[in-house]
Short mmCIF file of C-alpha atoms in Angstrom, two decimals:
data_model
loop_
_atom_site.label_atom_id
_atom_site.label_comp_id
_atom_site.label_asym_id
_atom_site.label_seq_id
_atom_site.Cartn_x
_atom_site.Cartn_y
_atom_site.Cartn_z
CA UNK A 24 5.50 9.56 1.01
CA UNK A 25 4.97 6.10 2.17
CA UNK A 26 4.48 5.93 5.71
CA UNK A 27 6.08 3.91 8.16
CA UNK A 28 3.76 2.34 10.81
CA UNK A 29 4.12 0.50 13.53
CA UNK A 30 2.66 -2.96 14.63
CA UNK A 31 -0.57 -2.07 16.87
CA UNK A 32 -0.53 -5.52 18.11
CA UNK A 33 2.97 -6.59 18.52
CA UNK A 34 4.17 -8.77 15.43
CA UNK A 35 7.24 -10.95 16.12
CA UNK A 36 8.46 -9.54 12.38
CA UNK A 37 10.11 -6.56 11.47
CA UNK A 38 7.97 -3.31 11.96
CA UNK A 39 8.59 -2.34 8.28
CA UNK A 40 7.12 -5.84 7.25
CA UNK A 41 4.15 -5.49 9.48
CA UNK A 42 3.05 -2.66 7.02
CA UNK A 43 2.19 -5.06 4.53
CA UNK A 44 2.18 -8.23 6.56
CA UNK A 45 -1.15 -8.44 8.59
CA UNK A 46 -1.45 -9.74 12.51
CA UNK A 47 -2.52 -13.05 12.72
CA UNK A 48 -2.09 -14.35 16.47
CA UNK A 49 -5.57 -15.06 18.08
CA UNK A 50 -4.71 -17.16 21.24
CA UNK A 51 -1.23 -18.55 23.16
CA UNK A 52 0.51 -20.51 21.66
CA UNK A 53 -0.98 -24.46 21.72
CA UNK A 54 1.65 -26.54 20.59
CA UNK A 55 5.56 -26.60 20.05
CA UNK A 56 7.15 -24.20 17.71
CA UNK A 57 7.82 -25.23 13.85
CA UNK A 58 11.25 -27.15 13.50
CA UNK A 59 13.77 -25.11 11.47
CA UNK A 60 13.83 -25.25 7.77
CA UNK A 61 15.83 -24.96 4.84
CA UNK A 62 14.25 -21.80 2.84
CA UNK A 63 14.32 -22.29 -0.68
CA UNK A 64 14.78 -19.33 -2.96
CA UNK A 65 13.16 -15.93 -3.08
CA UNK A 66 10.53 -16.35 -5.89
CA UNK A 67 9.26 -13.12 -7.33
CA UNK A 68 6.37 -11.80 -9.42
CA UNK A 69 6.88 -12.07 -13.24
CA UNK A 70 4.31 -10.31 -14.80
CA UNK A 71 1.91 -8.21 -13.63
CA UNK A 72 -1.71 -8.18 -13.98
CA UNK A 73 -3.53 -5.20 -12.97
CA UNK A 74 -7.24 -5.07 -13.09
CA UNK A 75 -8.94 -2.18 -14.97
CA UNK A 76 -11.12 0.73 -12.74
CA UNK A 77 -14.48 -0.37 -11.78
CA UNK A 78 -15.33 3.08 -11.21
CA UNK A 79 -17.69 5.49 -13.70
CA UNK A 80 -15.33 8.20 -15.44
CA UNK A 81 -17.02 11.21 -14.02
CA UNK A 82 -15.85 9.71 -10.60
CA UNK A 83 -12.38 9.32 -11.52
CA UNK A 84 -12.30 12.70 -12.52
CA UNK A 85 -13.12 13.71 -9.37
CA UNK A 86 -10.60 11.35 -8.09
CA UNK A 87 -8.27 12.92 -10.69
CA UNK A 88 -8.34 16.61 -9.71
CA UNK A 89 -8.33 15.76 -5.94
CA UNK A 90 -5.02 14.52 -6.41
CA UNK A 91 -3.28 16.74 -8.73
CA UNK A 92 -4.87 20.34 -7.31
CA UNK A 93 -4.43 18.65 -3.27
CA UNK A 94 -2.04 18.26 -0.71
CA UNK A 95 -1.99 15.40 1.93
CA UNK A 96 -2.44 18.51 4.42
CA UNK A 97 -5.55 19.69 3.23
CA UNK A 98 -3.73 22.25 0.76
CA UNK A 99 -4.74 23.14 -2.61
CA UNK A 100 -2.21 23.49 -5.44
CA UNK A 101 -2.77 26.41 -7.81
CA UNK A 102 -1.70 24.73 -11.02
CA UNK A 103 -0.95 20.97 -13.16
CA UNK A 104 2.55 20.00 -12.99
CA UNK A 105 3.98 17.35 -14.99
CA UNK A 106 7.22 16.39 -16.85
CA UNK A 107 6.99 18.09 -20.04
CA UNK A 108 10.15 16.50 -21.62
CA UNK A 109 11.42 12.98 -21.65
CA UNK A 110 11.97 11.74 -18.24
CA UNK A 111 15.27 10.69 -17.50
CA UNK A 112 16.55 9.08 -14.11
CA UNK A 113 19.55 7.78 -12.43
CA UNK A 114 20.49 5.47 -9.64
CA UNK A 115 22.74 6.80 -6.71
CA UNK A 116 23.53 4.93 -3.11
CA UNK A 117 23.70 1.22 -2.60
CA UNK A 118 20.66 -0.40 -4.09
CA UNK A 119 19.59 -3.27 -2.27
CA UNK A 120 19.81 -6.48 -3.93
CA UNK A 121 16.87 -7.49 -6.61
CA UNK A 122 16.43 -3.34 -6.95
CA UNK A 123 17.67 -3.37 -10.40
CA UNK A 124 14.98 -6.32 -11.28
CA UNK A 125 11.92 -4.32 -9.50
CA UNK A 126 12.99 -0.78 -11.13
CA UNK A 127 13.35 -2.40 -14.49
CA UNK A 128 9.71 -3.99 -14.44
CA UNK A 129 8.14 -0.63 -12.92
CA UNK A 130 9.79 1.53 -15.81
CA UNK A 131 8.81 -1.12 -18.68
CA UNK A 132 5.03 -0.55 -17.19
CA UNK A 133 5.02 2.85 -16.64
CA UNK A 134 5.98 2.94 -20.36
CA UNK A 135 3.41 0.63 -21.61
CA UNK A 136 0.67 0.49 -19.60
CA UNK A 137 0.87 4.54 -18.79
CA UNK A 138 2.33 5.65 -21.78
CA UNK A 139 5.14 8.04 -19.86
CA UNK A 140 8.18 8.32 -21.83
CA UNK A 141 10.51 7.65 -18.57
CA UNK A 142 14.06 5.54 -19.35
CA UNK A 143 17.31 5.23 -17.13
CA UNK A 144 20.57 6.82 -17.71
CA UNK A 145 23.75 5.70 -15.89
CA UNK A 146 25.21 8.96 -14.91
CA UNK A 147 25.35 12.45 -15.14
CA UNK A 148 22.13 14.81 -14.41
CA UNK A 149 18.98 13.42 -14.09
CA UNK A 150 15.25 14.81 -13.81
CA UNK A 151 14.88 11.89 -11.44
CA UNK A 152 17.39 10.59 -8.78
CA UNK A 153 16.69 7.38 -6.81
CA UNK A 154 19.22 7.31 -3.89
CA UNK A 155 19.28 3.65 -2.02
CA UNK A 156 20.45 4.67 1.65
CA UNK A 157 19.83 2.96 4.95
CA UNK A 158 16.51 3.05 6.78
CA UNK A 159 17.92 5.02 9.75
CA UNK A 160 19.02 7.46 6.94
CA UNK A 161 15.38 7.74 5.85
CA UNK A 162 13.80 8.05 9.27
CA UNK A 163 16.87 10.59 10.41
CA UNK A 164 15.56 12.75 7.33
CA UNK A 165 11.97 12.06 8.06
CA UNK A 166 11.51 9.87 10.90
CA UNK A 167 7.98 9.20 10.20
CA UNK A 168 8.98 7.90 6.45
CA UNK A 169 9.75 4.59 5.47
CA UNK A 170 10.94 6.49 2.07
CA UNK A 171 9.85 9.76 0.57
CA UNK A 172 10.64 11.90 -2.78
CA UNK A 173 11.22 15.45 -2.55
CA UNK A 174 11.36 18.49 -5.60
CA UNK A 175 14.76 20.13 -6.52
CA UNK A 176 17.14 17.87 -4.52
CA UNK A 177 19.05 15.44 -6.03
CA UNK A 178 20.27 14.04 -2.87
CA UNK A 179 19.47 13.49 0.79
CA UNK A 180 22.49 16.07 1.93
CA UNK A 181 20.82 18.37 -0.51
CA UNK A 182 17.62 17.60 0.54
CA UNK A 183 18.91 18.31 4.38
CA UNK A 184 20.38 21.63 3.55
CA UNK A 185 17.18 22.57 1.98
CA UNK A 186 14.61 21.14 4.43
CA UNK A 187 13.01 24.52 4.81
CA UNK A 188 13.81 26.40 1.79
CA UNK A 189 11.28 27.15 -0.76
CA UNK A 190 12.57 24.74 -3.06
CA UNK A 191 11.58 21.97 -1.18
CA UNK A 192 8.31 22.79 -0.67
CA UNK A 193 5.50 20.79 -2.82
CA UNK A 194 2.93 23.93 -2.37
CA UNK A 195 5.19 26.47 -4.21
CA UNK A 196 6.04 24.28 -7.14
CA UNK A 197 4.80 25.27 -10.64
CA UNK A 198 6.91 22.88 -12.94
CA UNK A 199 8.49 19.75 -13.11
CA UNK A 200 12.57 19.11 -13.34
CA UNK A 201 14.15 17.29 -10.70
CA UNK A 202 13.38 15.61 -7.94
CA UNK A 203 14.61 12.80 -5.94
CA UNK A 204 13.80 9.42 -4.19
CA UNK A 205 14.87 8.28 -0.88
CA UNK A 206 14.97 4.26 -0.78
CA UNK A 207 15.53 2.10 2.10
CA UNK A 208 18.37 -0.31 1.60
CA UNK A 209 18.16 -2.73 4.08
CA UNK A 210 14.18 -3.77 4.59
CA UNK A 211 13.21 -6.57 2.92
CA UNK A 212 12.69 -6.58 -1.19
CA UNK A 213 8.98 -6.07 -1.15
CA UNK A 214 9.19 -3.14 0.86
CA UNK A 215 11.70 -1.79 -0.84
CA UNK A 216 9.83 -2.55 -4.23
CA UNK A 217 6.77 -0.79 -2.92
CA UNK A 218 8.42 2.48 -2.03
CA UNK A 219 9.63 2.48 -5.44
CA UNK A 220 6.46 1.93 -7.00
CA UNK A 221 4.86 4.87 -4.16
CA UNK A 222 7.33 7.57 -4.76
CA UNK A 223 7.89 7.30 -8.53
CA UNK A 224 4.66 7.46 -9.08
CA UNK A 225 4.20 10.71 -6.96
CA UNK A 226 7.54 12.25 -8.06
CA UNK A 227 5.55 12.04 -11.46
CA UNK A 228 2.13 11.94 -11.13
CA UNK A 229 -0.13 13.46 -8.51
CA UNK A 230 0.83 14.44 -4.87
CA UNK A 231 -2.07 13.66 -3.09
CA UNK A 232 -3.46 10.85 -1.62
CA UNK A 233 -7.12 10.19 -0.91
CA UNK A 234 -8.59 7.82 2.01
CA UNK A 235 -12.02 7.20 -0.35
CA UNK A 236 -9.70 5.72 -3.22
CA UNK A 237 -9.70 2.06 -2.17
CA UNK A 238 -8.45 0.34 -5.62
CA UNK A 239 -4.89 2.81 -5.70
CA UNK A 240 -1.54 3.18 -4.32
CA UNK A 241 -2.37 6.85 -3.76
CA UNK A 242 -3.94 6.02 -0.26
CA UNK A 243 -1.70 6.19 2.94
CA UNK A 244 -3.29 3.13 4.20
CA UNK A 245 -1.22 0.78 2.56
CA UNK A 246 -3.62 -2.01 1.13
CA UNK A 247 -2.07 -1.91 -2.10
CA UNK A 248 1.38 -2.82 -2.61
CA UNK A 249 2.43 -2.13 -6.69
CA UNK A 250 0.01 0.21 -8.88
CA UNK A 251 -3.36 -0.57 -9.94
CA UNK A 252 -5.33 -0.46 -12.89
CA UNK A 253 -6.84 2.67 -11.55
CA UNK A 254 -3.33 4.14 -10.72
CA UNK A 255 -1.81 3.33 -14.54
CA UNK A 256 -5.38 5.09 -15.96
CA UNK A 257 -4.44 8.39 -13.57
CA UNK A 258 -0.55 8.84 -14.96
CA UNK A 259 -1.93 8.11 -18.29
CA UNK A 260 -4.55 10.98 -18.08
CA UNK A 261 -1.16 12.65 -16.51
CA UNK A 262 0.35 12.86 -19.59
CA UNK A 263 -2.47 13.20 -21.99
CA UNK A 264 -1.62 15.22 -24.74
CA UNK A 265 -4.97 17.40 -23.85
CA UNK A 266 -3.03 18.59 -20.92
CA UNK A 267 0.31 20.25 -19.78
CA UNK A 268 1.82 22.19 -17.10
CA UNK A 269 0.59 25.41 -15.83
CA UNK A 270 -3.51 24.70 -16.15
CA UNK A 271 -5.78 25.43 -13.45
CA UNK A 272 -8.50 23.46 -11.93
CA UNK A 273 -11.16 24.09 -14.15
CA UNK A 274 -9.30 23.71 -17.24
CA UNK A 275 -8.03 20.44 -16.37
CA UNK A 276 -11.86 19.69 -15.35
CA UNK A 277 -12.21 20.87 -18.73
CA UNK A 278 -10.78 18.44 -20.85
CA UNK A 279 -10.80 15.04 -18.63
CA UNK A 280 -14.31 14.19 -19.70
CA UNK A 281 -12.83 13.84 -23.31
CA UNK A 282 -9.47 12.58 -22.20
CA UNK A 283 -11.23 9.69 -19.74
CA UNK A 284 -13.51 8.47 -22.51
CA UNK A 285 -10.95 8.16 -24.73
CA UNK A 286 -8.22 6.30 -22.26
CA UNK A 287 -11.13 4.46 -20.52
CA UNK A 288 -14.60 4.17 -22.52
CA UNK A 289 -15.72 1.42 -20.11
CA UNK A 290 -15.92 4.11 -17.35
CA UNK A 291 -18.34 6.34 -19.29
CA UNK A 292 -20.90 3.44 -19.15
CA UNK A 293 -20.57 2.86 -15.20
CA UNK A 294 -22.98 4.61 -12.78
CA UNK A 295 -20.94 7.45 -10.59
CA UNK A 296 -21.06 5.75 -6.91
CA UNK A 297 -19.32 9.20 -5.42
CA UNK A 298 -17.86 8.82 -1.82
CA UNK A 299 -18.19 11.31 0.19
CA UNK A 300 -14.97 13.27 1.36
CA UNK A 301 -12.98 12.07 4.66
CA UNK A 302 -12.81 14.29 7.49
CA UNK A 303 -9.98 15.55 8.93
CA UNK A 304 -11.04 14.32 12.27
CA UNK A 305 -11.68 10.45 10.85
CA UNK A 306 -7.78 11.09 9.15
CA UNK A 307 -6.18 11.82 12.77
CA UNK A 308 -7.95 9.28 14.44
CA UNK A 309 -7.07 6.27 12.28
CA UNK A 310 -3.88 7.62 11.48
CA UNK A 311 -2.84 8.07 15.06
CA UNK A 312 -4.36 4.18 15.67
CA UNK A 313 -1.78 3.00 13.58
CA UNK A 314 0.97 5.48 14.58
CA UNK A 315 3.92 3.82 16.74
CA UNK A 316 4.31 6.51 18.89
CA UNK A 317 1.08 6.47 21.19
CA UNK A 318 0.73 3.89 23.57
CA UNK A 319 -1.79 1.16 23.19
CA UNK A 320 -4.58 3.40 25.39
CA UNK A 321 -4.45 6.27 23.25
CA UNK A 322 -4.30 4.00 19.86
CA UNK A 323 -7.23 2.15 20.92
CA UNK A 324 -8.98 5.66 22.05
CA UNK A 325 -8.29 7.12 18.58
CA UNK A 326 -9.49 3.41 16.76
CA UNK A 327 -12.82 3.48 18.23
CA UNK A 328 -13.04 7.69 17.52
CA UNK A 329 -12.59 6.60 14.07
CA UNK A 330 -14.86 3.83 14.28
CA UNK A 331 -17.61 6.37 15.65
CA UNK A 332 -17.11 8.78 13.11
CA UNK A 333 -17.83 6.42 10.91
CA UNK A 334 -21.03 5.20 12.05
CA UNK A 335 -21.81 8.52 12.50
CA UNK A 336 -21.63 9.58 9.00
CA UNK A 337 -22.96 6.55 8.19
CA UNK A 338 -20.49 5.23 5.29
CA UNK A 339 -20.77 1.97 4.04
CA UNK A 340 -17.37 1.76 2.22
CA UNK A 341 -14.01 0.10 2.75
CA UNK A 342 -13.31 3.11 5.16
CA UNK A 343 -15.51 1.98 7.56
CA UNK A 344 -14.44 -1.51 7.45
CA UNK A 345 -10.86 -0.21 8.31
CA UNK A 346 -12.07 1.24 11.26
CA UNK A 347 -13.33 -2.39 12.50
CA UNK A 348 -10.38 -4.19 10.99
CA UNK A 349 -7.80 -1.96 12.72
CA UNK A 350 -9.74 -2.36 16.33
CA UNK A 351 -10.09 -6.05 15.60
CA UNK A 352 -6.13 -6.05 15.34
CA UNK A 353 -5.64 -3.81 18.44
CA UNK A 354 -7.97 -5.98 20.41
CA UNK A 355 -7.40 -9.75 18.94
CA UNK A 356 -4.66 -10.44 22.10
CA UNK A 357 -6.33 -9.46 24.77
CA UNK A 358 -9.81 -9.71 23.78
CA UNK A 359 -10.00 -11.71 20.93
CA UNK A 360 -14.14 -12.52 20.66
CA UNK A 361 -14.58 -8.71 20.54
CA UNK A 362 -12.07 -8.81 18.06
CA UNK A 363 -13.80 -11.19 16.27
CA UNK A 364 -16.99 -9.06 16.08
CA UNK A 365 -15.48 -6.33 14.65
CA UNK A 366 -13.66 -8.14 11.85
CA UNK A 367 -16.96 -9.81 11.00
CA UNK A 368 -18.54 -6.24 11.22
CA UNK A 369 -15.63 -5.42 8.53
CA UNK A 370 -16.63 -8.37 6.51
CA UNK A 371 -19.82 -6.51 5.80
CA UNK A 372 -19.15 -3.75 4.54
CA UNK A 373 -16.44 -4.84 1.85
CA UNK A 374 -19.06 -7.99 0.54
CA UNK A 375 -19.28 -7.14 -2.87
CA UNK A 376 -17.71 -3.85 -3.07
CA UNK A 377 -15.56 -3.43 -6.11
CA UNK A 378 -12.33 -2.27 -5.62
CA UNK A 379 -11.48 -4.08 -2.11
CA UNK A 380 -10.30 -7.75 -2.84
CA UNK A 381 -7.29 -6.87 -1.22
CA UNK A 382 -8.94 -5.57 1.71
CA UNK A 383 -10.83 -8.74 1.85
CA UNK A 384 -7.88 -11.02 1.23
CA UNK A 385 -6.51 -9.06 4.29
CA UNK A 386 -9.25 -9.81 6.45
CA UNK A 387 -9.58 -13.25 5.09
CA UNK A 388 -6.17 -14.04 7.44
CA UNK A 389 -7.75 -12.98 10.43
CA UNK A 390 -11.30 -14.76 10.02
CA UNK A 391 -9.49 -17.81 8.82
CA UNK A 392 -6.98 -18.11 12.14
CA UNK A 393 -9.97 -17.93 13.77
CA UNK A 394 -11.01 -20.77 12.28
CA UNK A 395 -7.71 -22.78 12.40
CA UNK A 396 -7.64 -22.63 15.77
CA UNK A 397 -11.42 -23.89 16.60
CA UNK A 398 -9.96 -26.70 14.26
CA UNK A 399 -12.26 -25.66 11.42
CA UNK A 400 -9.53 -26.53 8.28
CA UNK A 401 -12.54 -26.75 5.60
CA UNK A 402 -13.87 -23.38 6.66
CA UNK A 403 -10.53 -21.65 6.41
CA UNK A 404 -9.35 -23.10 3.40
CA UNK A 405 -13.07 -21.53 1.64
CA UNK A 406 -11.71 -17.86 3.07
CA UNK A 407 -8.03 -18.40 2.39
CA UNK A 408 -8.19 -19.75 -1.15
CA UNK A 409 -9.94 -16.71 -3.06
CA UNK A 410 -7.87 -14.12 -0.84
CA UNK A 411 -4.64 -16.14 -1.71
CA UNK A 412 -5.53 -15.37 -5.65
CA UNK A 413 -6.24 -11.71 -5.05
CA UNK A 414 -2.73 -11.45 -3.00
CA UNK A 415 -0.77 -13.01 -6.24
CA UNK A 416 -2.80 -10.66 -8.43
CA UNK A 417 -1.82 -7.95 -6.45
CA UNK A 418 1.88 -8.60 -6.11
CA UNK A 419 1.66 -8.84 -2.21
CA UNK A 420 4.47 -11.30 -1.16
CA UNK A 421 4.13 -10.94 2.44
CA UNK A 422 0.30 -11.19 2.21
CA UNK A 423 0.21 -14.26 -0.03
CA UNK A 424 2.90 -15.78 2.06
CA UNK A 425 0.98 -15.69 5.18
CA UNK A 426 -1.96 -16.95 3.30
CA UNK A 427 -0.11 -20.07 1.94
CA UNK A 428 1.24 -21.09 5.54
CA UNK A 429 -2.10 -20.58 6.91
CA UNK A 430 -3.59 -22.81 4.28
CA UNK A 431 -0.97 -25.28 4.99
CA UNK A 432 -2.02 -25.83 8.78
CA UNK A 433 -5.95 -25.70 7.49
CA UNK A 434 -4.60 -28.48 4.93
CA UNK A 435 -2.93 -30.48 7.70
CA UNK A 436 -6.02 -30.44 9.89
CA UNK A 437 -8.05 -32.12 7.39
CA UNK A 438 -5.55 -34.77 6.78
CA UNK A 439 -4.15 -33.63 3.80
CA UNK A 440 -0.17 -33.48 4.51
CA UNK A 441 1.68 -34.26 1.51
CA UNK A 442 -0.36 -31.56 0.09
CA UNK A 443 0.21 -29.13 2.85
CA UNK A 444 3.78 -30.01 2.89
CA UNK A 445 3.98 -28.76 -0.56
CA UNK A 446 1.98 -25.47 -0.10
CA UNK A 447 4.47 -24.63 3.08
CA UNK A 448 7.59 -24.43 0.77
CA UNK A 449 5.62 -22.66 -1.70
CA UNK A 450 4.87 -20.11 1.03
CA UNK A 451 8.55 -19.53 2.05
CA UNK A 452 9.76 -18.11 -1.23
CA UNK A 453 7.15 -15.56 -1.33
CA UNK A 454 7.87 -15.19 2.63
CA UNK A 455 12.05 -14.33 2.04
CA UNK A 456 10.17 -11.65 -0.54
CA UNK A 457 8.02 -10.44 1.71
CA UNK A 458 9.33 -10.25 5.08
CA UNK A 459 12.85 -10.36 3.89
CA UNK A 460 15.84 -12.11 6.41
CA UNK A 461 15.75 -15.29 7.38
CA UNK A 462 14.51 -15.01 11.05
CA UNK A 463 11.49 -13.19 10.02
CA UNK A 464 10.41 -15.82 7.86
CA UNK A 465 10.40 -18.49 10.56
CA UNK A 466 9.12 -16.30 13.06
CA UNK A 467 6.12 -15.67 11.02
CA UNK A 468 6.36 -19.75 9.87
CA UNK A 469 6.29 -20.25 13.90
CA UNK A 470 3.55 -17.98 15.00
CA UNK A 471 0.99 -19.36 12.22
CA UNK A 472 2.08 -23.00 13.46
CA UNK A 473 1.16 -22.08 16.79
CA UNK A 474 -2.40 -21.43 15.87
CA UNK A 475 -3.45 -25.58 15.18
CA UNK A 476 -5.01 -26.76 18.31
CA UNK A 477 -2.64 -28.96 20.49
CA UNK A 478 -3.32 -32.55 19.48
CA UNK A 479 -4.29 -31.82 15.95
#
């Protein structure tokens, strides 16, 4: 289930956007708002370029079991459960325009990067239904959800009579047959492309998803937008022939030694870096820092429990960065040089840490409209240009939007503004992508203008 959160800082864009789109205000606004603009076209990714696991095989295995035998809840799951036939699926609803596009480039690399014999059919039964409704649907269903995929169903008024039957519930299933996908219709194309790339990949691959994974899709904090390298290596393992439906833990531990060195020999010549688990008690506290539902007091409470936790355990990982980087957004408004100091303290602990360019290419937007607005274009531009290549690698519209704009004003502070003209319309197709209508691209076009100091 991909989760829907809610801006902690208060993003003039939608709160679906602000998911993937990070907070950039530092200070009021210092000069007049951006004129209007003619948008050009959406642009879109092409081809994708995932970047293989950096992580030793015997971790990954780890990784592997967590998220087949687990549950998001803390659950275990008695048995493997995979599709043990050719996977068919269908398309119900209204599917939002560019949907076909997306769903036709996910299937073509689920079949060759993950080997998973998965095609579309355009009607009758399914073992897969997509169903493209409305985000109040979604959040009427699950109001915590920005879209979600359930076993059994093969619709959301099925899904509703059977909320609380057994049928529905992930912990009693032992085999794989149908299921269905709940889609928003009407958020913008990136968000609606991630869901699709979240849920497929869980209605048929593993359930879980683990806070320590910080190169995969199967983490509920959102970095990563389409599946990684590491995420096309786990469905592949999926469907192994060495494995099928109905094995236990330790018989699936078993085998993926042989099965891991044989999909990914690299891995067996990397040195295991294990992670420790994450608490429960780190899990609430960040999660309810992000939640929309607290108020600001109780958010920023929870961020700095997390935070502690943290320290206290004394990780040195991309999880304890995202304890900094989330108080650094909660705090940037009203008290933006303690802000600072805590996405610097972020900074830290991803330098050189494989797996986390998109964490850094995050961060990089905050650090660098710190800099645009001391008037320090040369110093942002050295943050915003590496993080700009990781968000294009990574298929992150709304991220790589924001990054271009921001790059734009750094460009125009040095002088350069036929060349920062040029790299502002570049950012607005990737912005209509990302943030989808109209309005939210210029708000977000306005609110990074407002960073340049007044006279610059």
């Amino acid at each position: 289930m991909r989760v829907l959160r809610g801006a902690v800082a208060g993003l003039a864009v939608a709160a679906l956007a602000a998911c993937a789109a990070p907070d950039i205000r530092v200070a009021a606004p210092t000069r007049a708002a951006a004129a209007p603009v003619a948008l050009p076209p959406v642009k879109v990714f092409t081809a994708s370029r995932p970047q293989p696991p950096q992580r030793s095989n015997a971790d990954i295995a780890r990784d592997f079991l967590d998220l087949h035998f687990r549950l998001e809840g803390g659950s275990t799951l008695p048995q493997f459960t995979r599709f043990e036939t050719p996977i068919t699926l269908r398309v119900t609803g209204t599917p939002a325009p560019g949907f076909n596009r997306d769903l036709t480039a996910l299937l073509t690399r689920l079949q060759t990067e993950a080997g998973i014999p998965v095609r579309r059919v355009s009607g009758g039964a399914a073992n897969i239904t997509i169903q493209s409704v409305s985000r109040a649907e979604i959040r009427r269903a699950l109001p915590k959800a920005a879209c979600f995929v359930v076993p059994n169903v093969a619709s959301l008024s099925e899904y509703r009579r059977n909320r609380r039957s057994p049928r529905t519930n992930w912990s009693l299933l032992r085999s794989r047959g149908k299921l269905a996908v709940f889609i928003p219709n009407d958020v913008s194309p990136q968000e609606v492309r991630d869901c699709l790339h979240e849920e497929l990949a869980q209605a048929i691959g593993p359930l879980n998803d683990l806070y320590r994974l910080p190169d995969s899709i199967f983490n509920d904090d959102n970095i990563h937008a389409v599946l990684t390298g590491f995420d096309m290596l786990i469905l592949r393992a999926t469907y192994a022939p060495e494995l099928r439906t109905g094995m236990s833990r330790a018989e699936v531990a078993a085998r993926l030694p042989a099965v891991l060195a044989r999909l990914n020999p690299g891995g067996a010549r990397t040195a295991s870096q294990r992670l420790p688990e994450t608490p429960r008690a780190w899990i609430a506290a960040y999660e309810q820092a992000l939640g929309p539902q607290a108020s600001l007091r109780d958010r920023l409470r929870a961020a700095n429990t997390a935070a502690a936790i943290a320290r206290d355990l004394g990780w040195q990982d991309h999880r304890r960065a995202l304890s900094h980087y989330t108080l650094g957004r909660m705090l940037h408004v009203r008290e933006p040089e303690l802000a600072l100091q805590h996405f610097l303290t972020a900074q830290t602990y991803l330098q050189g840490l494989p797996g986390t360019r998109m964490h850094q290419a995050k961060l990089a937007v905050q650090l660098a409209a710190y800099e645009i607005a001391a008037g320090n274009g040369g110093a942002a531009l050295a943050r915003l240009t590496p993080a700009a290549a990781a968000a294009a690698q990574h298929e992150n519209a709304a991220l790589l939007s924001t990054l271009l704009m921001l790059q734009a004003e750094a460009l125009d502070l040095q002088g350069r503004v036929v060349e920062a003209r040029r790299v502002r319309l570049d950012s607005l197709g990737w912005a209509r992508y990302g943030f989808g209508p109209d309005w939210a691209v210029e708000a977000r076009l306005e609110e990074i203008a407002a960073l340049r100091p007044s006279g610059s």
